[in-house]
XYZ file of C-alpha atoms in Angstrom:
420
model
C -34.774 51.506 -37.184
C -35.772 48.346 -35.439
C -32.977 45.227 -34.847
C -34.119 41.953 -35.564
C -34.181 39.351 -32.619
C -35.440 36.415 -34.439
C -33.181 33.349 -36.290
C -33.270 32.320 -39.837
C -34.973 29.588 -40.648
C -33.308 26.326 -42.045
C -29.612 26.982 -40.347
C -27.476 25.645 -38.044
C -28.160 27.421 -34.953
C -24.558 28.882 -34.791
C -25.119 31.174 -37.886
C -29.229 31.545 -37.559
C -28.859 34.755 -35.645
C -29.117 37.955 -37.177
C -26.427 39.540 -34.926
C -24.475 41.160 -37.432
C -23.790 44.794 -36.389
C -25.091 48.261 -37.498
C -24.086 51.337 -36.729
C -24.607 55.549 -37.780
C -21.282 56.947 -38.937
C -19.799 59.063 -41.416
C -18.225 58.014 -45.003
C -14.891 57.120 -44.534
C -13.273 59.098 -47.713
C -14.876 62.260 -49.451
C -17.021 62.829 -46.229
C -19.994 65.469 -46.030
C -19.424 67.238 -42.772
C -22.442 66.316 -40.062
C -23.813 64.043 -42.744
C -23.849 60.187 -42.314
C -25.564 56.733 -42.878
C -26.188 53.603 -41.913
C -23.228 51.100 -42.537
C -23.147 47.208 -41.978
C -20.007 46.485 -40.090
C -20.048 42.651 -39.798
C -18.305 40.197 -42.111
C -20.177 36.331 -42.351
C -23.279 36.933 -40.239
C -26.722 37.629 -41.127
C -28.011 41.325 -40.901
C -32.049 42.372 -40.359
C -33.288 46.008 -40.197
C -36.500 47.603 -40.364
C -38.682 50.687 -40.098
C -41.825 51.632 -40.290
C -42.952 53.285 -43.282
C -44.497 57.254 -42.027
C -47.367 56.361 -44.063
C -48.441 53.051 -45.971
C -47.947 52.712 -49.540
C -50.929 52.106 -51.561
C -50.763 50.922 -55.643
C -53.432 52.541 -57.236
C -53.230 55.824 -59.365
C -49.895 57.270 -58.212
C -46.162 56.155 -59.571
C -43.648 54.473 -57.311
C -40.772 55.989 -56.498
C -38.069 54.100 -54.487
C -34.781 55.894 -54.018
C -31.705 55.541 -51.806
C -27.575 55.401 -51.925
C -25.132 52.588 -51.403
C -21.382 52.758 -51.009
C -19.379 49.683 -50.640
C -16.591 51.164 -49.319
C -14.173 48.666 -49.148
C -15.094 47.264 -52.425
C -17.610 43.915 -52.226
C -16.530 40.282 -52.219
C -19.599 38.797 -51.969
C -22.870 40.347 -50.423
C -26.038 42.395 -51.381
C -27.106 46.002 -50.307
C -30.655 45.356 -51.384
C -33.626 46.591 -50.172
C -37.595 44.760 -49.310
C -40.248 47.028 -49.026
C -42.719 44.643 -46.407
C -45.906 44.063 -47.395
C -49.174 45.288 -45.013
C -50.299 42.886 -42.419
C -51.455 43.041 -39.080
C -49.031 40.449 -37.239
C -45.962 42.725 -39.215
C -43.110 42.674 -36.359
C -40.207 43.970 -37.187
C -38.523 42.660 -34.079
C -38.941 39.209 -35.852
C -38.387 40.090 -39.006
C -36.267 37.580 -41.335
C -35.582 36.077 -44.705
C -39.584 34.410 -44.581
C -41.041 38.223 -43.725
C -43.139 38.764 -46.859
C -42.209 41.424 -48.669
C -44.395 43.085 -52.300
C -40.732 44.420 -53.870
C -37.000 43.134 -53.340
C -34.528 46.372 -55.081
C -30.913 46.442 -55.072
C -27.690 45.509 -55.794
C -25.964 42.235 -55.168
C -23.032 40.456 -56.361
C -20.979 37.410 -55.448
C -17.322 36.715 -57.638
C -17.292 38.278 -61.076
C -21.698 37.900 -61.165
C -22.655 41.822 -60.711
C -26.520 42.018 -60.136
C -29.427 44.860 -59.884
C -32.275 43.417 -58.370
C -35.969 43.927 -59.195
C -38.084 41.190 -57.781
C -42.271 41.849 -56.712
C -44.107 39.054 -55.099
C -47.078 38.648 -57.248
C -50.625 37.323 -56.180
C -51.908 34.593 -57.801
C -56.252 36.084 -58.418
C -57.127 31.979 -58.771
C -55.145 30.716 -55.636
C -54.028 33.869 -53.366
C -50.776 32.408 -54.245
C -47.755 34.424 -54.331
C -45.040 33.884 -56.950
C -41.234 36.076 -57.702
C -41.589 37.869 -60.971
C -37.696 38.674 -61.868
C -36.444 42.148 -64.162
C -34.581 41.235 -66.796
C -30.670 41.994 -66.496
C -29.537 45.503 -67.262
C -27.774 46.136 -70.319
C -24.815 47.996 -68.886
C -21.905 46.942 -67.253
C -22.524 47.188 -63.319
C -18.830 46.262 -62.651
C -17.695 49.567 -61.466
C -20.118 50.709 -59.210
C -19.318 47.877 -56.765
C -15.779 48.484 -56.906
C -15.235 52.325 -57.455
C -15.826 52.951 -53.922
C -18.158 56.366 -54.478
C -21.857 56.786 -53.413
C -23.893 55.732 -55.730
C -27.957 56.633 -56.271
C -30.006 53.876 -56.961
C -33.920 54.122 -58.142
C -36.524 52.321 -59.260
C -39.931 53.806 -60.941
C -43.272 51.872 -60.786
C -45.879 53.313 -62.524
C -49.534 52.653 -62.426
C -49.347 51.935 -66.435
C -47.605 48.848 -65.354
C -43.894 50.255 -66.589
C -41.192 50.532 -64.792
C -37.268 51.982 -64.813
C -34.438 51.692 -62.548
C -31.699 54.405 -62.337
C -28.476 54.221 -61.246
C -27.019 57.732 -60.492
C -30.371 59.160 -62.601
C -29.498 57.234 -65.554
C -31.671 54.833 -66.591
C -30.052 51.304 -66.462
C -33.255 49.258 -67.447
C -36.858 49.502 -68.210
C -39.807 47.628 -69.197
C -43.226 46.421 -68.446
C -44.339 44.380 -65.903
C -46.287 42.234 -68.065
C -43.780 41.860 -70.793
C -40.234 42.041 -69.351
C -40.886 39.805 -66.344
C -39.442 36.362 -65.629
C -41.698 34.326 -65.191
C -44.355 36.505 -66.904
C -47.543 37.508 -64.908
C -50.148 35.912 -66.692
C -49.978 32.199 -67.642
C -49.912 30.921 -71.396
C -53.785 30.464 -72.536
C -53.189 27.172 -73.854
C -50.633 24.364 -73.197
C -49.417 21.035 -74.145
C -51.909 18.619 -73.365
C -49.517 15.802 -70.994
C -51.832 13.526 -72.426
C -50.979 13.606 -76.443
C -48.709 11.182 -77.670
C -46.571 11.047 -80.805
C -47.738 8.302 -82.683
C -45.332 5.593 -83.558
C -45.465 5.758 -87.260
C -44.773 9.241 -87.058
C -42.162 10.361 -89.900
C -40.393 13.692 -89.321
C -37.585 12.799 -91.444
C -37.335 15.869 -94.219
C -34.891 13.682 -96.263
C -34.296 10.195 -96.922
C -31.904 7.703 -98.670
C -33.061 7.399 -102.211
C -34.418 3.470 -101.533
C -33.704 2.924 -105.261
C -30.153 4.316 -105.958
C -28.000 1.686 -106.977
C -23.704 1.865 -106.373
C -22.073 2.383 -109.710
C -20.095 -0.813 -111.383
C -17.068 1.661 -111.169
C -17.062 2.812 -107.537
C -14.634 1.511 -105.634
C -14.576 2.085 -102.289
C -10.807 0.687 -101.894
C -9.001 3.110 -103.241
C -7.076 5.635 -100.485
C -7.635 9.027 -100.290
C -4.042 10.045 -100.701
C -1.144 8.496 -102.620
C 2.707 8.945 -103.785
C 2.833 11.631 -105.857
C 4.093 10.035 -108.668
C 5.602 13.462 -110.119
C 7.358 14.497 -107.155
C 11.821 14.729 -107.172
C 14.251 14.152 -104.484
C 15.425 17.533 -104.059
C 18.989 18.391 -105.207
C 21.323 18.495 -102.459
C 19.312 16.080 -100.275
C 21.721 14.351 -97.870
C 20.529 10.774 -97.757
C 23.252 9.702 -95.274
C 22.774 12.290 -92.621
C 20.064 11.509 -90.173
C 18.185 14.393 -88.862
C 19.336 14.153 -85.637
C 22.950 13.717 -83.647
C 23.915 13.134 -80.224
C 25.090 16.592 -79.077
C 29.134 17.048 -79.537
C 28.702 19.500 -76.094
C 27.265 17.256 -74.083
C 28.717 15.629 -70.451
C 27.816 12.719 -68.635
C 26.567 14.075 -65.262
C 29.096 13.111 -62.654
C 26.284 11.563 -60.312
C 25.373 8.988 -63.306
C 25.482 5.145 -62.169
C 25.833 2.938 -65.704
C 24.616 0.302 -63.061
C 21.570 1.864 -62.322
C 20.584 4.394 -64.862
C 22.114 1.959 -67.592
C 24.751 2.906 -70.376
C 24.229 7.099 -71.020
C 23.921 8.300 -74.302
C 24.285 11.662 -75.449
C 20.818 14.154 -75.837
C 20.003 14.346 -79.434
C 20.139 17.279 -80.918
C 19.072 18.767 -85.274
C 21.792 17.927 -87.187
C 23.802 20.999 -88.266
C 24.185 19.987 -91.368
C 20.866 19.266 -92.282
C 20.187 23.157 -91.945
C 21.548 23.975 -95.423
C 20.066 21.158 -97.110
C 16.841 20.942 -98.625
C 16.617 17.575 -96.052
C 18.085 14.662 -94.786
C 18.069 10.823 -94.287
C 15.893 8.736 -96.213
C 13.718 11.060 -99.185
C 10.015 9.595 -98.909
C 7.757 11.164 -101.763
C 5.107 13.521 -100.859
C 1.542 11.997 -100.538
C -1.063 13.879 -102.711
C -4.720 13.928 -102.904
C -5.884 10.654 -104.552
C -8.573 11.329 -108.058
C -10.279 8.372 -108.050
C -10.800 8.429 -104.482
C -14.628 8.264 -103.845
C -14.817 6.794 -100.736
C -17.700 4.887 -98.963
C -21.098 5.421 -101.358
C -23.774 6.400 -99.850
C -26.940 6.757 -101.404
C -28.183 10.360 -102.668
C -31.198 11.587 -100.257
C -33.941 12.484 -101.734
C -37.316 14.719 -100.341
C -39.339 12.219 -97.941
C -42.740 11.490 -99.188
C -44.223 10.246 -96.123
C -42.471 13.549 -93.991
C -45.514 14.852 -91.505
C -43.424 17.244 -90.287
C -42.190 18.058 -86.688
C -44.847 16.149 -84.296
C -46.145 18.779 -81.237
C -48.945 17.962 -78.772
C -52.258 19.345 -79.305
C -53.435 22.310 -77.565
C -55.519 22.633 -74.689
C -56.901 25.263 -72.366
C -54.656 26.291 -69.449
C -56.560 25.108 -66.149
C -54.532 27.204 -64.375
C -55.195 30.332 -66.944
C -55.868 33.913 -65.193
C -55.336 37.650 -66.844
C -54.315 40.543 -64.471
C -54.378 43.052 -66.062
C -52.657 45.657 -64.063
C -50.354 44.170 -62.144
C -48.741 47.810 -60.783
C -51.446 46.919 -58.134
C -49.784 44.868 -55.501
C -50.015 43.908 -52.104
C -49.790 47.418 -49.724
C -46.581 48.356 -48.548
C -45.838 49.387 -44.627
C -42.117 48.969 -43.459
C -38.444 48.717 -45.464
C -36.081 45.995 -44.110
C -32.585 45.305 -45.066
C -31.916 41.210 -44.611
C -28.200 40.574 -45.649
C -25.257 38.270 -45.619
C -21.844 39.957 -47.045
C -18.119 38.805 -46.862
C -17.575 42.570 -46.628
C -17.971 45.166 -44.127
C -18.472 49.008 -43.987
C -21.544 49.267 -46.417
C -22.971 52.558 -46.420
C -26.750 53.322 -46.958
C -27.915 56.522 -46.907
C -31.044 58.768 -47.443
C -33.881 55.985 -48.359
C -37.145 57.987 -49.456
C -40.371 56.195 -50.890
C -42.699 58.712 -52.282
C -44.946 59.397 -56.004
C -43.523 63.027 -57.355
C -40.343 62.715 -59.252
C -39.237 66.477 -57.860
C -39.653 65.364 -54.130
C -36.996 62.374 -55.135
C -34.563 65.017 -57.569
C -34.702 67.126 -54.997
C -34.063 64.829 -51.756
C -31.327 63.707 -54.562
C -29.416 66.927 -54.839
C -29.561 67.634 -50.986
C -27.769 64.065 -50.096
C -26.135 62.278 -53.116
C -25.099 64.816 -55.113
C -23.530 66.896 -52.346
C -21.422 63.467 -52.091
C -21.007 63.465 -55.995
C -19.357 67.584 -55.379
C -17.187 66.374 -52.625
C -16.127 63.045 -54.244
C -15.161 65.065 -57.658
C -13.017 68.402 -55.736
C -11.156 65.641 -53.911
C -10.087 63.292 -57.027
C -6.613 64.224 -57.457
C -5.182 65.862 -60.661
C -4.361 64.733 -64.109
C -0.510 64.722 -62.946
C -1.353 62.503 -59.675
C -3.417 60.302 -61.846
C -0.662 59.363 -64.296
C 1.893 58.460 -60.906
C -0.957 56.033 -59.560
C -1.198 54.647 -62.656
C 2.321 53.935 -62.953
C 3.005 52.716 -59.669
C -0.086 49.675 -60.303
C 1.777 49.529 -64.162
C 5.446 50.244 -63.816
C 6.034 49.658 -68.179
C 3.678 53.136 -68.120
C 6.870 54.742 -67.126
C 8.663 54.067 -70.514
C 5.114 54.900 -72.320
C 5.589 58.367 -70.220
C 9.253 58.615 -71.330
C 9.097 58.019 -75.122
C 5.887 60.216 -75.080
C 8.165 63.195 -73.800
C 11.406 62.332 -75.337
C 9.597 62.090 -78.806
C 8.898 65.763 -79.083
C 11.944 67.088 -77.460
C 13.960 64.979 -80.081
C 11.998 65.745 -82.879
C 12.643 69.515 -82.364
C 16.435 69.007 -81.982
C 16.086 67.478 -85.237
C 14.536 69.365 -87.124
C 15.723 72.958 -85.394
């Protein structure tokens, strides 16, 4: 592995270096003996590591296979453990490699606040210009939350194959999959056609489905004055209703506060409070009659619409041939890969990579799999404590669990002295 010693572009020179810290240790819970990883130990700086690749990778007839594990082990604020796999070129130095370094594929996860991400990004070149351009995976399905804050070693993988498909795996379930022509945002090839910027809506266009009927007429016998409710002329004072008792009295209990100055905070009156004997009574003080919905209410006329006969429908430009129009085909066949960097900023320290393999037979990957991450998996699982431990944690996060625990035990026990 090869430090960076360059800056970042495009930053104050204080935070452009890429001195955050590495360094080769062992997990810090549910440890393999001899076994460890690479962990980023700085908080707030940037981070660059390479290597060199044993052998280049070349796209043509064999499958992808990019494989290694992450542990956040203090949980993640707000950083990435992704990984860029650098593309070929002869001036490739990974002493001076940084965020600009072109890479073909950007794989991992990432996650700042509550947004959990699983990136898939290749850099894809553009047959017309020699352009290159980010094609994006679509999001995942599945809820990522807990494998950022579980705090267990998890195996992430992605799958390129040469029929231009893909899958990522997390922990050898697959998470996502797709095609690279068909699931990418934006999509490989271009649109055939487009707009043309030079078609205009014409001015006497008519997209109006419905109109006013232009020769409805307002009845004689609408009238838009009348009110939409009125007295219900029907309605009867409740018997019992106490017309002389207001609603509300000044509260018999109440004191004047000793520190109250008439002078300044003028004469003090007494809080009002529902008037006690209004709460037997159907109701007091004045009886109003209910309001009711008004029948010959019709409110403002409007006239009835009617089907348009001049509607053209909803105007669009014309088509015209994309100028910028290519087709690739296959585009599994991207730039040649050489080196894998990690380039990160995290708020969080103590994240553990372990194990990163690049190769085309799915056994070689199981296999490197069994020998690293699930050995962790083994270890992780004999030292989870028991089903009684579990329910005291629990508890001491959730102290009402402990009356959930209590009824659930006392429920039994007094159902048999019952019925025994």
């Amino acid at each position: 592995w090869v430090l960076s010693k360059t800056k970042k572009d495009d930053v104050d020179d204080n935070t452009a270096k890429y001195d955050g810290r590495w360094e080769v240790e062992e997990l810090k819970e549910n440890t393999v003996p001899g076994d460890r990883g690479l962990v980023l130990k700085s908080v707030a700086k940037h981070h660059a590591i390479s290597a060199m690749l044993t052998k280049a990778f070349i796209f043509d007839n064999k499958p992808l296979i990019v494989q290694y594990e992450v542990n956040f082990q203090d949980g993640i604020d707000c950083g990435g453990a992704y990984i860029k796999l650098l593309s070929s070129s002869d001036d490739l130095n990974l002493e001076h490699f940084f965020d600009k370094t072109p890479y073909t594929i950007m794989f991992g996860p990432d996650k700042c606040g509550e947004d959990y991400k699983l990136h898939f990004i290749f850099r894809h070149k553009n047959p017309k210009t020699g352009e290159y351009d980010e094609k994006h995976a679509k999001r995942p399905d599945v809820d990522l939350k807990k494998f950022y804050l579980d705090k267990k070693t998890h195996l992430y993988t992605l799958v390129l194959k040469p029929d231009d498909t893909f899958e990522i795996l997390i922990d050898q379930s697959v998470v996502s999959k797709g095609s690279l022509l068909e699931d990418m945002v934006p999509p490989v090839n271009p649109p055939k056609e487009i707009d043309d910027p030079s078609d205009k809506k014409p001015e006497d266009w008519d997209e109006r489905p419905k109109i006013p009927d232009p020769y409805a007429v307002k009845p004689d016998d609408w009238d838009e004055d009348e009110p939409s409710k009125i007295e219900d002329p029907d309605a009867v004072k409740p018997e019992g209703w106490l017309d002389d008792e207001p609603q509300y009295v000044p509260d018999p209990n109440a004191e004047k506060p000793k520190d109250w100055d008439e002078e300044m905070d003028g004469e003090w009156e007494a809080p009002q409070i529902p008037n006690p004997k209004c709460e037997t009574a159907p109701g007091c003080g004045h009886w109003v009659r209910p309001m009711k919905n008004n029948p010959n209410y019709k409110g403002k006329w409007k006239a009835p619409m009617i089907d348009n006969p001049n509607y053209q429908g909803i105007w669009s430009p014309r088509k015209i041939p994309n100028p910028d129009y290519f087709e690739d085909p296959h585009p599994f066949e991207m730039t040649t890969v050489s080196a894998i960097g990690l380039e990160l900023w995290s708020m969080t320290s103590d994240i553990y990579f372990d194990n990163f393999i690049i190769c085309s037979e799915k056994e070689v990957a199981d296999r490197w799999a069994a020998d690293g991450w699930g050995l962790k998996k083994l270890v992780a699982s004999a030292n989870e404590p028991g089903m009684f431990s579990q329910l005291v944690t629990a508890a001491e996060d959730h102290p009402w669990l402990w009356v959930l625990y209590i009824l659930t035990l006392a429920l039994p026990v007094g159902l048999g002295v019952l019925f025994c």
